[in-house]
Amino acid sequence: MILVVGGAGYIGSHLVKELVKKEQVIVLDNLSTGHRYLVDERAVFVQGDLGNRADLDAIFEKYPIKAVMHFAANSLVGESVIKPLKYYQNNVAGTLTLLETMLKYNVKNFIFSSTAATYGIPNVEMITEDCPTNPINPDGRSKLMVEQILADFAAAYSLNYVVLRYFNAAGAHESAEIGENHNPETHLIPIVLQHLLGQREKISVFGTDYDTPDGTCIRDYIHVTDLSRAHIFALEALLDGKKKTAIYNLGNGLGYSVKEVIETCERVTGRKAVIEYTDRRPGDPARLVASSQKIYEELGWKAEYSLEDIIASAWKWHSRNVK
Ligand code: UFG
């Protein structure tokens, strides 16, 4: 059985929908940001907290867990600056309790959702996993701390782990039954689509004076379905014993500016956006684009979906869920 912590969240629920086809799955989620309806009905669902020993003991005592996938960390850069205690409490202390419980029950396989924010402001075109990690906000720092804990636990307790550093996750499941539903929403693609559906008056573009060709920030957008596939590749590598420890970037390898994303949304939906240009949002690096060559070479994974595919799938989901 595979324990998916945070399996009612955006990325976790997409992984669960695929993983239930291969494995028995139990989801633990406190529903602080996730939604019960996103969890595939083939999975066992437990409402509880990764930092609560009683919640964890109840699961590990009852079910034979062979691996844990951890999606339950908080991940909003801006919020992390204002509420660092929340980030260190949940992302670091909570994860430590989860890891401690795994060791107690001799569960040794762990997959951790990390972030491109661990790199800070990189000075390379394509970020590889060996680039320096100098996070500039508590979100990135808390994820990097967990990565460091994992390395120490691997050395001392033979914990096997894969760290997946996501770039910008977007898109929805092909069924359009599940998709991105944050409240409040802060991410670019859902905000643009909500605007194009008439749910927002306009879109704000945060900064036009970056050192990029059109002056707006460049990001690497990766389909949530591609992220799910990468988790399944990583799980198989751990369970087969092919990998003991690994860190991989998950991106498309293509950078799109904020303006290009908005234009692509307009093209895919056939609608025109009202745009307001505002000041920079604090903490935004100008460019974050991944090299995902390492996971391709070691596990054979590469992104299959384009920006158009991502936006088309998200549009289908948002259109169905228009209130
Ligand atoms: N943006 C706008 N207007 C908006 C929303 C976003 O201009 O209304 C811009 C942002 O300034 C940024 C880009 O669009 O330049 C993408 O912003 P998102 O908020 O969609 O995503 P981020 O790049 O800030 O962050 C996401 C995750 C982080 C992760 C990062 C990795 O939330 O956890 O991707 O690339 F670290």
GROMACS .gro file of N, CA and C and ligand atoms in nm, residues 74-78 87 114-118 127 137 139-140 143 165-170 180 182 185-192 200 202-207 210 216-221 256-259 261-262 276 278-289, ligand 1:
model
  231
   74ASN      N    1   0.314   2.332   0.244
   74ASN     CA    2   0.264   2.460   0.193
   74ASN      C    3   0.362   2.510   0.086
   75SER      N    4   0.309   2.584  -0.012
   75SER     CA    5   0.398   2.615  -0.125
   75SER      C    6   0.373   2.750  -0.192
   76LEU      N    7   0.328   2.849  -0.117
   76LEU     CA    8   0.310   2.980  -0.179
   76LEU      C    9   0.422   3.073  -0.132
   77VAL      N   10   0.501   3.117  -0.228
   77VAL     CA   11   0.619   3.198  -0.197
   77VAL      C   12   0.580   3.322  -0.116
   78GLY      N   13   0.482   3.397  -0.164
   78GLY     CA   14   0.443   3.522  -0.098
   78GLY      C   15   0.394   3.498   0.044
   87TYR      N   16   0.527   2.790   0.766
   87TYR     CA   17   0.605   2.711   0.670
   87TYR      C   18   0.705   2.619   0.740
  114SER      N   19   0.944   1.878  -0.384
  114SER     CA   20   1.022   1.998  -0.356
  114SER      C   21   0.994   2.101  -0.466
  115THR      N   22   1.077   2.199  -0.477
  115THR     CA   23   1.042   2.313  -0.563
  115THR      C   24   1.164   2.377  -0.629
  116ALA      N   25   1.138   2.443  -0.740
  116ALA     CA   26   1.241   2.524  -0.806
  116ALA      C   27   1.285   2.640  -0.717
  117ALA      N   28   1.200   2.674  -0.617
  117ALA     CA   29   1.235   2.784  -0.526
  117ALA      C   30   1.358   2.751  -0.441
  118THR      N   31   1.403   2.625  -0.440
  118THR     CA   32   1.526   2.591  -0.367
  118THR      C   33   1.650   2.655  -0.433
  127ILE      N   34   1.843   2.536  -1.555
  127ILE     CA   35   1.884   2.497  -1.420
  127ILE      C   36   1.901   2.346  -1.412
  137ASN      N   37   1.340   3.267   0.000
  137ASN     CA   38   1.216   3.284   0.079
  137ASN      C   39   1.195   3.158   0.164
  139ASP      N   40   0.956   2.949   0.181
  139ASP     CA   41   0.905   2.832   0.107
  139ASP      C   42   1.024   2.749   0.057
  140GLY      N   43   1.113   2.814  -0.017
  140GLY     CA   44   1.229   2.743  -0.071
  140GLY      C   45   1.321   2.691   0.039
  143LYS      N   46   1.179   2.375   0.211
  143LYS     CA   47   1.190   2.254   0.127
  143LYS      C   48   1.336   2.207   0.122
  165ARG      N   49   1.191   1.828  -0.773
  165ARG     CA   50   1.182   1.975  -0.767
  165ARG      C   51   1.094   2.022  -0.882
  166TYR      N   52   0.971   2.059  -0.848
  166TYR     CA   53   0.876   2.103  -0.950
  166TYR      C   54   0.909   2.245  -0.996
  167PHE      N   55   0.887   2.268  -1.125
  167PHE     CA   56   0.884   2.404  -1.175
  167PHE      C   57   0.735   2.446  -1.170
  168ASN      N   58   0.679   2.513  -1.269
  168ASN     CA   59   0.543   2.566  -1.249
  168ASN      C   60   0.435   2.467  -1.293
  169ALA      N   61   0.376   2.402  -1.196
  169ALA     CA   62   0.271   2.303  -1.224
  169ALA      C   63   0.145   2.374  -1.272
  170ALA      N   64   0.080   2.317  -1.373
  170ALA     CA   65  -0.045   2.374  -1.424
  170ALA      C   66  -0.120   2.266  -1.502
  180GLU      N   67  -0.717   2.236  -1.087
  180GLU     CA   68  -0.659   2.326  -0.987
  180GLU      C   69  -0.769   2.407  -0.920
  182HIS      N   70  -0.749   2.640  -0.598
  182HIS     CA   71  -0.695   2.705  -0.479
  182HIS      C   72  -0.785   2.821  -0.440
  185GLU      N   73  -0.685   3.195  -0.528
  185GLU     CA   74  -0.595   3.154  -0.635
  185GLU      C   75  -0.488   3.262  -0.654
  186THR      N   76  -0.361   3.218  -0.668
  186THR     CA   77  -0.254   3.316  -0.691
  186THR      C   78  -0.176   3.285  -0.819
  187HIS      N   79  -0.199   3.169  -0.878
  187HIS     CA   80  -0.115   3.126  -0.991
  187HIS      C   81  -0.164   3.183  -1.125
  188LEU      N   82  -0.068   3.206  -1.211
  188LEU     CA   83  -0.095   3.281  -1.334
  188LEU      C   84  -0.202   3.216  -1.423
  189ILE      N   85  -0.182   3.090  -1.460
  189ILE     CA   86  -0.272   3.031  -1.560
  189ILE      C   87  -0.417   3.025  -1.512
  190PRO      N   88  -0.444   2.973  -1.390
  190PRO     CA   89  -0.585   2.975  -1.347
  190PRO      C   90  -0.642   3.116  -1.335
  191ILE      N   91  -0.559   3.213  -1.297
  191ILE     CA   92  -0.609   3.351  -1.287
  191ILE      C   93  -0.649   3.402  -1.426
  192VAL      N   94  -0.566   3.376  -1.526
  192VAL     CA   95  -0.600   3.424  -1.661
  192VAL      C   96  -0.728   3.356  -1.709
  200ARG      N   97  -1.315   3.731  -1.313
  200ARG     CA   98  -1.229   3.840  -1.266
  200ARG      C   99  -1.234   3.951  -1.369
  202LYS      N  100  -1.002   4.174  -1.454
  202LYS     CA  101  -0.881   4.195  -1.535
  202LYS      C  102  -0.767   4.108  -1.480
  203ILE      N  103  -0.657   4.111  -1.553
  203ILE     CA  104  -0.538   4.039  -1.507
  203ILE      C  105  -0.432   4.144  -1.476
  204SER      N  106  -0.357   4.123  -1.367
  204SER     CA  107  -0.242   4.210  -1.340
  204SER      C  108  -0.115   4.137  -1.381
  205VAL      N  109  -0.031   4.205  -1.457
  205VAL     CA  110   0.101   4.151  -1.490
  205VAL      C  111   0.200   4.217  -1.397
  206PHE      N  112   0.268   4.134  -1.316
  206PHE     CA  113   0.355   4.187  -1.211
  206PHE      C  114   0.496   4.217  -1.264
  207GLY      N  115   0.516   4.336  -1.316
  207GLY     CA  116   0.650   4.379  -1.356
  207GLY      C  117   0.675   4.361  -1.504
  210TYR      N  118   1.180   4.336  -1.617
  210TYR     CA  119   1.277   4.229  -1.593
  210TYR      C  120   1.373   4.218  -1.711
  216THR      N  121   0.882   4.066  -1.901
  216THR     CA  122   0.804   3.995  -1.798
  216THR      C  123   0.874   3.864  -1.762
  217CYS      N  124   0.838   3.810  -1.645
  217CYS     CA  125   0.909   3.692  -1.591
  217CYS      C  126   0.887   3.568  -1.678
  218ILE      N  127   0.992   3.489  -1.686
  218ILE     CA  128   0.986   3.364  -1.763
  218ILE      C  129   0.981   3.245  -1.667
  219ARG      N  130   0.888   3.153  -1.695
  219ARG     CA  131   0.873   3.032  -1.614
  219ARG      C  132   0.863   2.910  -1.704
  220ASP      N  133   0.883   2.795  -1.643
  220ASP     CA  134   0.877   2.666  -1.711
  220ASP      C  135   0.750   2.596  -1.663
  221TYR      N  136   0.648   2.588  -1.749
  221TYR     CA  137   0.518   2.533  -1.709
  221TYR      C  138   0.513   2.384  -1.742
  256TYR      N  139   0.844   3.037  -2.086
  256TYR     CA  140   0.745   3.128  -2.144
  256TYR      C  141   0.730   3.248  -2.052
  257SER      N  142   0.723   3.367  -2.113
  257SER     CA  143   0.705   3.488  -2.034
  257SER      C  144   0.558   3.500  -1.994
  258VAL      N  145   0.532   3.586  -1.896
  258VAL     CA  146   0.393   3.609  -1.852
  258VAL      C  147   0.310   3.654  -1.973
  259LYS      N  148   0.366   3.744  -2.054
  259LYS     CA  149   0.291   3.790  -2.172
  259LYS      C  150   0.262   3.675  -2.268
  261VAL      N  151   0.229   3.361  -2.193
  261VAL     CA  152   0.127   3.273  -2.134
  261VAL      C  153  -0.012   3.333  -2.159
  262ILE      N  154  -0.024   3.464  -2.137
  262ILE     CA  155  -0.155   3.528  -2.157
  262ILE      C  156  -0.197   3.517  -2.304
  276GLU      N  157  -0.367   4.469  -1.696
  276GLU     CA  158  -0.314   4.589  -1.628
  276GLU      C  159  -0.169   4.557  -1.592
  278THR      N  160   0.146   4.620  -1.360
  278THR     CA  161   0.171   4.676  -1.226
  278THR      C  162   0.318   4.656  -1.189
  279ASP      N  163   0.349   4.692  -1.064
  279ASP     CA  164   0.487   4.675  -1.016
  279ASP      C  165   0.521   4.527  -1.001
  280ARG      N  166   0.649   4.503  -0.983
  280ARG     CA  167   0.694   4.366  -0.959
  280ARG      C  168   0.632   4.310  -0.831
  281ARG      N  169   0.614   4.179  -0.827
  281ARG     CA  170   0.574   4.112  -0.703
  281ARG      C  171   0.703   4.073  -0.630
  282PRO      N  172   0.719   4.108  -0.501
  282PRO     CA  173   0.845   4.078  -0.433
  282PRO      C  174   0.878   3.928  -0.437
  283GLY      N  175   1.006   3.898  -0.457
  283GLY     CA  176   1.051   3.759  -0.449
  283GLY      C  177   1.045   3.682  -0.580
  284ASP      N  178   1.006   3.747  -0.691
  284ASP     CA  179   0.998   3.676  -0.819
  284ASP      C  180   1.131   3.680  -0.894
  285PRO      N  181   1.198   3.566  -0.915
  285PRO     CA  182   1.316   3.566  -1.002
  285PRO      C  183   1.274   3.590  -1.148
  286ALA      N  184   1.363   3.650  -1.228
  286ALA     CA  185   1.328   3.684  -1.366
  286ALA      C  186   1.301   3.560  -1.451
  287ARG      N  187   1.382   3.457  -1.429
  287ARG     CA  188   1.373   3.341  -1.518
  287ARG      C  189   1.397   3.212  -1.439
  288LEU      N  190   1.308   3.115  -1.454
  288LEU     CA  191   1.328   2.982  -1.393
  288LEU      C  192   1.293   2.878  -1.498
  289VAL      N  193   1.393   2.818  -1.556
  289VAL     CA  194   1.370   2.715  -1.657
  289VAL      C  195   1.456   2.593  -1.623
  324UFG     N1  196   0.195   3.657  -1.226
  324UFG     C1  197   0.138   3.773  -1.276
  324UFG     N2  198   0.009   3.800  -1.242
  324UFG     C2  199  -0.067   3.718  -1.162
  324UFG     C3  200  -0.007   3.599  -1.113
  324UFG     C4  201   0.125   3.572  -1.148
  324UFG     O1  202   0.201   3.852  -1.346
  324UFG     O2  203  -0.183   3.749  -1.134
  324UFG     C5  204   0.333   3.625  -1.265
  324UFG     C6  205   0.426   3.610  -1.146
  324UFG     O3  206   0.477   3.735  -1.106
  324UFG     C7  207   0.532   3.515  -1.202
  324UFG     C8  208   0.454   3.428  -1.301
  324UFG     O4  209   0.333   3.500  -1.329
  324UFG     O5  210   0.626   3.588  -1.274
  324UFG     C9  211   0.417   3.293  -1.243
  324UFG     O6  212   0.359   3.313  -1.115
  324UFG     P1  213   0.283   3.200  -1.033
  324UFG     O7  214   0.230   3.264  -0.909
  324UFG     O8  215   0.187   3.128  -1.122
  324UFG     O9  216   0.399   3.095  -0.998
  324UFG     P2  217   0.540   3.120  -0.927
  324UFG    O10  218   0.644   3.113  -1.036
  324UFG    O11  219   0.541   3.238  -0.841
  324UFG    O12  220   0.552   2.998  -0.826
  324UFG    C10  221   0.526   2.861  -0.857
  324UFG    C11  222   0.497   2.790  -0.724
  324UFG    C12  223   0.621   2.794  -0.636
  324UFG    C13  224   0.741   2.740  -0.712
  324UFG    C14  225   0.758   2.809  -0.845
  324UFG    C15  226   0.867   2.741  -0.920
  324UFG    O13  227   0.388   2.852  -0.656
  324UFG    O14  228   0.601   2.716  -0.521
  324UFG    O15  229   0.636   2.802  -0.919
  324UFG    O16  230   0.891   2.796  -1.046
  324UFG     F1  231   0.852   2.761  -0.640
   0.00000   0.00000   0.00000
